[in-house]
């Protein structure tokens, strides 16, 4: 695969979607071959998952998310990487290692559903103060079931545990401190990590 794969992770309300939009725009200024995507995917299965998350739980939800991810990787991510695109993905395996744990699954079971996935070129984790994230979530009109189950502090802790687990699996990862930064500044910090020589030259 000749393209590069950037994943943006972090707790609900930390600003992933906005930062991903800034990243895609910045990357396109140098090369139009940029594909922005998200999980759950925009496939029929992904759209079904978005609608069913309130009622499908536990193992059933974990398996359904893994199925959507398998389709996403095989039918969308890999073809774009093979075509030389940079793929920017809002959520990936680390989200499962957090959200499915909030839903009662163990890490080993979650990983068993996802160990087939391709590792990104770089996974970045956005972090902010739990209180700031909570205030942002309070401004939303509605929260998903899983957003209501785990608070920002718990999610931040579970993401740190997910990073430790994926370190053991050889994933290349970085943490971005979002405190006091605008989304554009956060995106710039992400790109500095993504364009670092040791990452830019990695397969």
GROMACS .gro file of N, CA and C in nm, residues 2-81:
model
  240
    2UNK      N    1   0.062   0.214  -0.093
    2UNK     CA    2   0.147   0.332  -0.108
    2UNK      C    3   0.096   0.453  -0.031
    3UNK      N    4  -0.028   0.448   0.018
    3UNK     CA    5  -0.083   0.560   0.094
    3UNK      C    6  -0.048   0.553   0.241
    4UNK      N    7  -0.095   0.652   0.316
    4UNK     CA    8  -0.070   0.659   0.460
    4UNK      C    9  -0.203   0.671   0.533
    5UNK      N   10  -0.206   0.616   0.654
    5UNK     CA   11  -0.331   0.598   0.727
    5UNK      C   12  -0.318   0.666   0.864
    6UNK      N   13  -0.396   0.773   0.884
    6UNK     CA   14  -0.394   0.850   1.009
    6UNK      C   15  -0.527   0.833   1.082
    7UNK      N   16  -0.520   0.790   1.206
    7UNK     CA   17  -0.640   0.772   1.288
    7UNK      C   18  -0.640   0.875   1.401
    8UNK      N   19  -0.756   0.936   1.424
    8UNK     CA   20  -0.772   1.034   1.532
    8UNK      C   21  -0.868   0.976   1.635
    9UNK      N   22  -0.823   0.970   1.761
    9UNK     CA   23  -0.900   0.909   1.868
    9UNK      C   24  -0.912   1.004   1.987
   10UNK      N   25  -0.996   0.966   2.080
   10UNK     CA   26  -1.014   1.044   2.201
   10UNK      C   27  -1.157   1.034   2.250
   11UNK      N   28  -1.183   1.078   2.371
   11UNK     CA   29  -1.316   1.064   2.430
   11UNK      C   30  -1.421   1.146   2.357
   12UNK      N   31  -1.547   1.107   2.375
   12UNK     CA   32  -1.658   1.184   2.321
   12UNK      C   33  -1.647   1.328   2.369
   13UNK      N   34  -1.661   1.423   2.276
   13UNK     CA   35  -1.659   1.563   2.312
   13UNK      C   36  -1.524   1.630   2.312
   14UNK      N   37  -1.418   1.555   2.277
   14UNK     CA   38  -1.284   1.616   2.278
   14UNK      C   39  -1.256   1.697   2.152
   15UNK      N   40  -1.337   1.677   2.047
   15UNK     CA   41  -1.321   1.756   1.925
   15UNK      C   42  -1.264   1.682   1.807
   16UNK      N   43  -1.275   1.550   1.805
   16UNK     CA   44  -1.216   1.469   1.697
   16UNK      C   45  -1.267   1.508   1.559
   17UNK      N   46  -1.398   1.521   1.545
   17UNK     CA   47  -1.456   1.545   1.412
   17UNK      C   48  -1.410   1.679   1.355
   18UNK      N   49  -1.408   1.781   1.438
   18UNK     CA   50  -1.362   1.913   1.392
   18UNK      C   51  -1.215   1.908   1.354
   19UNK      N   52  -1.133   1.843   1.436
   19UNK     CA   53  -0.990   1.833   1.406
   19UNK      C   54  -0.968   1.753   1.278
   20UNK      N   55  -1.044   1.647   1.257
   20UNK     CA   56  -1.030   1.569   1.133
   20UNK      C   57  -1.060   1.653   1.010
   21UNK      N   58  -1.160   1.741   1.020
   21UNK     CA   59  -1.191   1.829   0.907
   21UNK      C   60  -1.074   1.923   0.879
   22UNK      N   61  -1.013   1.978   0.982
   22UNK     CA   62  -0.895   2.063   0.963
   22UNK      C   63  -0.779   1.984   0.904
   23UNK      N   64  -0.761   1.861   0.950
   23UNK     CA   65  -0.651   1.778   0.898
   23UNK      C   66  -0.669   1.750   0.750
   24UNK      N   67  -0.789   1.710   0.712
   24UNK     CA   68  -0.813   1.679   0.571
   24UNK      C   69  -0.789   1.801   0.484
   25UNK      N   70  -0.836   1.917   0.528
   25UNK     CA   71  -0.817   2.040   0.450
   25UNK      C   72  -0.669   2.075   0.439
   26UNK      N   73  -0.595   2.062   0.548
   26UNK     CA   74  -0.452   2.095   0.546
   26UNK      C   75  -0.375   1.998   0.456
   27UNK      N   76  -0.406   1.871   0.465
   27UNK     CA   77  -0.337   1.772   0.382
   27UNK      C   78  -0.365   1.793   0.234
   28UNK      N   79  -0.489   1.833   0.202
   28UNK     CA   80  -0.526   1.852   0.061
   28UNK      C   81  -0.454   1.971  -0.002
   29UNK      N   82  -0.405   2.062   0.080
   29UNK     CA   83  -0.331   2.175   0.024
   29UNK      C   84  -0.200   2.129  -0.039
   30UNK      N   85  -0.148   2.016   0.007
   30UNK     CA   86  -0.025   1.960  -0.049
   30UNK      C   87  -0.050   1.850  -0.150
   31UNK      N   88  -0.161   1.779  -0.135
   31UNK     CA   89  -0.191   1.667  -0.224
   31UNK      C   90  -0.341   1.641  -0.217
   32UNK      N   91  -0.411   1.649  -0.331
   32UNK     CA   92  -0.556   1.630  -0.328
   32UNK      C   93  -0.598   1.488  -0.293
   33UNK      N   94  -0.504   1.395  -0.294
   33UNK     CA   95  -0.540   1.255  -0.267
   33UNK      C   96  -0.551   1.232  -0.115
   34UNK      N   97  -0.661   1.283  -0.060
   34UNK     CA   98  -0.691   1.267   0.082
   34UNK      C   99  -0.833   1.215   0.094
   35UNK      N  100  -0.851   1.110   0.171
   35UNK     CA  101  -0.984   1.053   0.191
   35UNK      C  102  -1.017   1.059   0.340
   36UNK      N  103  -1.121   1.134   0.375
   36UNK     CA  104  -1.165   1.144   0.514
   36UNK      C  105  -1.281   1.047   0.537
   37UNK      N  106  -1.273   0.973   0.646
   37UNK     CA  107  -1.377   0.874   0.675
   37UNK      C  108  -1.397   0.866   0.825
   38UNK      N  109  -1.492   0.784   0.866
   38UNK     CA  110  -1.527   0.776   1.008
   38UNK      C  111  -1.580   0.638   1.041
   39UNK      N  112  -1.581   0.607   1.169
   39UNK     CA  113  -1.645   0.484   1.216
   39UNK      C  114  -1.744   0.517   1.326
   40UNK      N  115  -1.862   0.451   1.325
   40UNK     CA  116  -1.908   0.358   1.223
   40UNK      C  117  -1.901   0.422   1.084
   41UNK      N  118  -1.889   0.334   0.983
   41UNK     CA  119  -1.870   0.382   0.847
   41UNK      C  120  -2.001   0.438   0.791
   42UNK      N  121  -1.993   0.490   0.669
   42UNK     CA  122  -2.112   0.540   0.601
   42UNK      C  123  -2.178   0.433   0.513
   43UNK      N  124  -2.135   0.308   0.528
   43UNK     CA  125  -2.197   0.197   0.455
   43UNK      C  126  -2.335   0.170   0.513
   44UNK      N  127  -2.418   0.089   0.444
   44UNK     CA  128  -2.548   0.054   0.503
   44UNK      C  129  -2.536  -0.007   0.642
   45UNK      N  130  -2.434  -0.091   0.664
   45UNK     CA  131  -2.414  -0.151   0.796
   45UNK      C  132  -2.378  -0.044   0.899
   46UNK      N  133  -2.290   0.048   0.860
   46UNK     CA  134  -2.253   0.154   0.952
   46UNK      C  135  -2.370   0.243   0.989
   47UNK      N  136  -2.453   0.275   0.890
   47UNK     CA  137  -2.571   0.358   0.918
   47UNK      C  138  -2.669   0.285   1.010
   48UNK      N  139  -2.680   0.153   0.990
   48UNK     CA  140  -2.766   0.073   1.077
   48UNK      C  141  -2.714   0.076   1.220
   49UNK      N  142  -2.582   0.067   1.235
   49UNK     CA  143  -2.522   0.071   1.369
   49UNK      C  144  -2.552   0.202   1.439
   50UNK      N  145  -2.542   0.312   1.365
   50UNK     CA  146  -2.568   0.442   1.426
   50UNK      C  147  -2.711   0.450   1.480
   51UNK      N  148  -2.803   0.386   1.407
   51UNK     CA  149  -2.943   0.390   1.449
   51UNK      C  150  -2.972   0.292   1.562
   52UNK      N  151  -2.893   0.183   1.569
   52UNK     CA  152  -2.925   0.075   1.663
   52UNK      C  153  -2.846   0.081   1.793
   53UNK      N  154  -2.750   0.174   1.804
   53UNK     CA  155  -2.661   0.176   1.921
   53UNK      C  156  -2.737   0.191   2.053
   54UNK      N  157  -2.854   0.251   2.048
   54UNK     CA  158  -2.930   0.271   2.172
   54UNK      C  159  -2.991   0.142   2.223
   55UNK      N  160  -3.011   0.044   2.135
   55UNK     CA  161  -3.082  -0.078   2.175
   55UNK      C  162  -2.997  -0.204   2.163
   56UNK      N  163  -2.894  -0.206   2.079
   56UNK     CA  164  -2.806  -0.321   2.066
   56UNK      C  165  -2.687  -0.299   2.159
   57UNK      N  166  -2.656  -0.397   2.242
   57UNK     CA  167  -2.555  -0.376   2.345
   57UNK      C  168  -2.458  -0.494   2.353
   58UNK      N  169  -2.355  -0.476   2.436
   58UNK     CA  170  -2.265  -0.585   2.472
   58UNK      C  171  -2.199  -0.654   2.354
   59UNK      N  172  -2.199  -0.788   2.360
   59UNK     CA  173  -2.130  -0.868   2.258
   59UNK      C  174  -2.190  -0.847   2.120
   60UNK      N  175  -2.322  -0.838   2.112
   60UNK     CA  176  -2.387  -0.818   1.982
   60UNK      C  177  -2.339  -0.689   1.917
   61UNK      N  178  -2.330  -0.582   1.995
   61UNK     CA  179  -2.283  -0.455   1.940
   61UNK      C  180  -2.136  -0.464   1.903
   62UNK      N  181  -2.054  -0.527   1.989
   62UNK     CA  182  -1.912  -0.541   1.959
   62UNK      C  183  -1.887  -0.616   1.830
   63UNK      N  184  -1.961  -0.724   1.808
   63UNK     CA  185  -1.947  -0.802   1.685
   63UNK      C  186  -1.994  -0.722   1.564
   64UNK      N  187  -2.104  -0.648   1.580
   64UNK     CA  188  -2.156  -0.569   1.468
   64UNK      C  189  -2.057  -0.458   1.429
   65UNK      N  190  -1.997  -0.394   1.529
   65UNK     CA  191  -1.897  -0.290   1.500
   65UNK      C  192  -1.777  -0.351   1.431
   66UNK      N  193  -1.733  -0.469   1.476
   66UNK     CA  194  -1.620  -0.535   1.411
   66UNK      C  195  -1.653  -0.572   1.267
   67UNK      N  196  -1.776  -0.614   1.241
   67UNK     CA  197  -1.817  -0.647   1.104
   67UNK      C  198  -1.815  -0.522   1.016
   68UNK      N  199  -1.866  -0.412   1.069
   68UNK     CA  200  -1.862  -0.286   0.993
   68UNK      C  201  -1.718  -0.244   0.968
   69UNK      N  202  -1.631  -0.263   1.067
   69UNK     CA  203  -1.490  -0.226   1.051
   69UNK      C  204  -1.423  -0.313   0.944
   70UNK      N  205  -1.453  -0.442   0.943
   70UNK     CA  206  -1.395  -0.531   0.842
   70UNK      C  207  -1.434  -0.485   0.702
   71UNK      N  208  -1.561  -0.452   0.685
   71UNK     CA  209  -1.608  -0.403   0.555
   71UNK      C  210  -1.544  -0.269   0.522
   72UNK      N  211  -1.534  -0.183   0.620
   72UNK     CA  212  -1.474  -0.050   0.602
   72UNK      C  213  -1.329  -0.062   0.556
   73UNK      N  214  -1.252  -0.148   0.623
   73UNK     CA  215  -1.111  -0.167   0.589
   73UNK      C  216  -1.097  -0.225   0.449
   74UNK      N  217  -1.173  -0.330   0.421
   74UNK     CA  218  -1.155  -0.402   0.295
   74UNK      C  219  -1.209  -0.325   0.174
   75UNK      N  220  -1.319  -0.254   0.192
   75UNK     CA  221  -1.387  -0.192   0.078
   75UNK      C  222  -1.359  -0.043   0.062
   76UNK      N  223  -1.306   0.021   0.166
   76UNK     CA  224  -1.286   0.166   0.158
   76UNK      C  225  -1.142   0.207   0.191
   77UNK      N  226  -1.092   0.163   0.306
   77UNK     CA  227  -0.961   0.210   0.349
   77UNK      C  228  -0.849   0.153   0.263
   78UNK      N  229  -0.843   0.022   0.248
   78UNK     CA  230  -0.734  -0.039   0.170
   78UNK      C  231  -0.735   0.007   0.024
   79UNK      N  232  -0.851   0.012  -0.044
   79UNK     CA  233  -0.848   0.061  -0.183
   79UNK      C  234  -0.792   0.202  -0.195
   80UNK      N  235  -0.825   0.290  -0.101
   80UNK     CA  236  -0.770   0.426  -0.108
   80UNK      C  237  -0.620   0.427  -0.079
   81UNK      N  238  -0.576   0.346   0.017
   81UNK     CA  239  -0.432   0.338   0.044
   81UNK      C  240  -0.358   0.283  -0.077
   0.00000   0.00000   0.00000
